[in-house]
Structure formats: C-alpha cells, structure tokens
mmCIF file of C-alpha atoms in Angstrom:
data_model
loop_
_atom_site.group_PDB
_atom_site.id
_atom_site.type_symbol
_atom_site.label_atom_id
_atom_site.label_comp_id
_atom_site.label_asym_id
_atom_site.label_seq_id
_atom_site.Cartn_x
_atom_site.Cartn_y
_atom_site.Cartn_z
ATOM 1 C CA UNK A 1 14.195 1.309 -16.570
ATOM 2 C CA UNK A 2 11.595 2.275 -18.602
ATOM 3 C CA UNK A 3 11.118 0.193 -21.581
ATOM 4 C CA UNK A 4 8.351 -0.290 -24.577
ATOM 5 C CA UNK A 5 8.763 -3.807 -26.015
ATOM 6 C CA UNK A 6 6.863 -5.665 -28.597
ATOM 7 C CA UNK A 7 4.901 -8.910 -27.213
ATOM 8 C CA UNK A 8 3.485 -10.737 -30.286
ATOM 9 C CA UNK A 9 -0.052 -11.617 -28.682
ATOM 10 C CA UNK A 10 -2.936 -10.609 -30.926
ATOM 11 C CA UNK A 11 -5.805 -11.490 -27.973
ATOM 12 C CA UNK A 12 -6.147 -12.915 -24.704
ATOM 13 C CA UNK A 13 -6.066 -16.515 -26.474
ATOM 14 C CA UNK A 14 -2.635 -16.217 -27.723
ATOM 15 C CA UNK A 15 -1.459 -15.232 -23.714
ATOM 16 C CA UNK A 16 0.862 -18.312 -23.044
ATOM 17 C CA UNK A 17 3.597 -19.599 -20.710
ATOM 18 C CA UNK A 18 6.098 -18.583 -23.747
ATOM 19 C CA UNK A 19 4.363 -15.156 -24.071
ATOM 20 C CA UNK A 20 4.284 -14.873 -20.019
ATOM 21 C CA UNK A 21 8.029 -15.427 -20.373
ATOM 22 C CA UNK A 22 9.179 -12.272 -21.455
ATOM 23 C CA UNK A 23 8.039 -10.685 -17.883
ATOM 24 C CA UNK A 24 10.628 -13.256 -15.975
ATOM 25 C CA UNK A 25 13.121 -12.252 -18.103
ATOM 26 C CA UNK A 26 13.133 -8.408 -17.183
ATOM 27 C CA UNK A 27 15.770 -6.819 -15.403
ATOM 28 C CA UNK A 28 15.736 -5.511 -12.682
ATOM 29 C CA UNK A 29 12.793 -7.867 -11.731
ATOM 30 C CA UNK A 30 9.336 -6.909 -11.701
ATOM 31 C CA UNK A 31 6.686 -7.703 -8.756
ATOM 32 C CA UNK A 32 3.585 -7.352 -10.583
ATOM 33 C CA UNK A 33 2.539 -7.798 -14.159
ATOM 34 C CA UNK A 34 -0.798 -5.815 -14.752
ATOM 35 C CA UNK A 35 -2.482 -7.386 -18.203
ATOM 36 C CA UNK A 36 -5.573 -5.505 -20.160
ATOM 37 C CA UNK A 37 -7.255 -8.271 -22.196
ATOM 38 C CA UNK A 38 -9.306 -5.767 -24.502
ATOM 39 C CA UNK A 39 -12.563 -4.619 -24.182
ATOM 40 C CA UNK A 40 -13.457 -7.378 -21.430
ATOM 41 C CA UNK A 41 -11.962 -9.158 -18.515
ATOM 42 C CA UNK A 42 -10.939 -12.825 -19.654
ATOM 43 C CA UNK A 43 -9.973 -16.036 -17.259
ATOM 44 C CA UNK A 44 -6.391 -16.825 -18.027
ATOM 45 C CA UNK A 45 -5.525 -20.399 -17.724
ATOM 46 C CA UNK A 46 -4.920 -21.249 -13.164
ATOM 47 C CA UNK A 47 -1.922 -22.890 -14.281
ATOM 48 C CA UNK A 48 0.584 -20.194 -16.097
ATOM 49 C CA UNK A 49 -0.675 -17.325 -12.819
ATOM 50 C CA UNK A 50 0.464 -20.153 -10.489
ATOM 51 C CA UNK A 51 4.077 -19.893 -12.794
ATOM 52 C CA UNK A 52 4.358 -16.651 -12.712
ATOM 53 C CA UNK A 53 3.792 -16.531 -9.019
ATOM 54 C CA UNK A 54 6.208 -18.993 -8.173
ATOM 55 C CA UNK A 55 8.507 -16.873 -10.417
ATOM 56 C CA UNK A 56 7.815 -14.146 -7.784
ATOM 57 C CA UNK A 57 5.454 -12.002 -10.097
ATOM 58 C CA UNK A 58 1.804 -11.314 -9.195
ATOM 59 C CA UNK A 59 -0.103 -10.899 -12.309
ATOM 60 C CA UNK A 60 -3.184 -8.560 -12.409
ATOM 61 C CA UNK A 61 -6.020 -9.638 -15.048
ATOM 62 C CA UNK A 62 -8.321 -6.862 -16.010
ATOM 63 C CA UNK A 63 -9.982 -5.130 -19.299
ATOM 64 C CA UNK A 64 -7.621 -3.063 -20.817
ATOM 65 C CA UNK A 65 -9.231 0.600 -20.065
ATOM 66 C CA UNK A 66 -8.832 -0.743 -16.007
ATOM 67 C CA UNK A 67 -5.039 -2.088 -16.788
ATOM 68 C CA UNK A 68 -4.208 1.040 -17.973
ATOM 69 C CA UNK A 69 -4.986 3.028 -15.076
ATOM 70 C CA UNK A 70 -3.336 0.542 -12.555
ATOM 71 C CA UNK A 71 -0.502 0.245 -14.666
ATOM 72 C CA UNK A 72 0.018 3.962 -13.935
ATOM 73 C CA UNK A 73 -1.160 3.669 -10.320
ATOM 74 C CA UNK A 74 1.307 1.291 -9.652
ATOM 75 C CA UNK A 75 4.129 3.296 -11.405
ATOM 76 C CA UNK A 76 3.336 6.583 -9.333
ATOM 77 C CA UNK A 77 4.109 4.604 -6.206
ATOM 78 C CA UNK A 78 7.329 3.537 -7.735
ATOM 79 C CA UNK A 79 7.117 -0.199 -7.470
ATOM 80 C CA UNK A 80 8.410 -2.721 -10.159
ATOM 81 C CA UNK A 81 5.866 -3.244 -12.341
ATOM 82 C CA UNK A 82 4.971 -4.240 -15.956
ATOM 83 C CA UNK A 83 2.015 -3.916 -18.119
ATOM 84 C CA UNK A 84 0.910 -6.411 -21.641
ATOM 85 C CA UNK A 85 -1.929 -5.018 -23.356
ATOM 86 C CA UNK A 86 -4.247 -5.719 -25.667
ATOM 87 C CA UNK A 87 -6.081 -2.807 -27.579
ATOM 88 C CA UNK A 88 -9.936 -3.408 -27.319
#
C-alpha cells in the first residue's frame, strides 16, 4: 500500500544499516529501494547494498532530482518499490 513514513536521515552520511532497516521491514516486501542523496550522487558504504541485497532488495543510488523520477517510473509499472530521499 501506499505509505509516507518519516526516516530520520538528515544526509547521505547519516544512511546506515539501522536507517536501511526500515525498507526490510515493509510489508508486503519491496524489490527495489530507489535513494536520492540530494543535489549529488554519493557512494554508500559496499557493505550495507550487499545487506540489503541479501535481504532480497536492490537498492538504486542516485541524486535526488533522478530518484524521483525512477521512483515514479518504477511505480507506473507496478512493481514493489520504495523511495528515501533527501531534499537537495
């Protein structure tokens, strides 16, 4: 279902395995999790995408601006998908 929720990260340095959990814990279970790190794309740590993936969600690292529009890509073509984003 469609849901707005708050995720208490303030920039792309506060994204954490703890932060990433909120995304496994969504029901029903999302495939990908699409996250706009403000006004520029930043390198998330290898280790919490290899969680995630192993959780059985692909996460998609782009600007914010870009999320935004794959975000709603994604939802047009009705797949399971989640978006945290960070204003630029």
């Amino acid at each position: 279902p469609r849901s707005i929720l708050q995720w208490n990260v303030g920039s792309y340095r506060d994204i954490s395995h703890e932060s990433l959990s909120l995304f496994r814990l969504l029901e029903p279970q999302i495939e990908i999790v699409v996250l706009g790190t403000g006004d520029r794309v930043e390198r998330l740590h290898p280790a919490m995408l290899k969680q995630m993936r192993e959780c059985g969600i692909a996460v998609e690292v782009q600007d914010t601006a870009n999320a935004c529009a794959t975000f709603n890509f994604l939802m047009s073509e009705r797949r399971m998908v989640a978006a945290g984003l960070i204003p630029p």
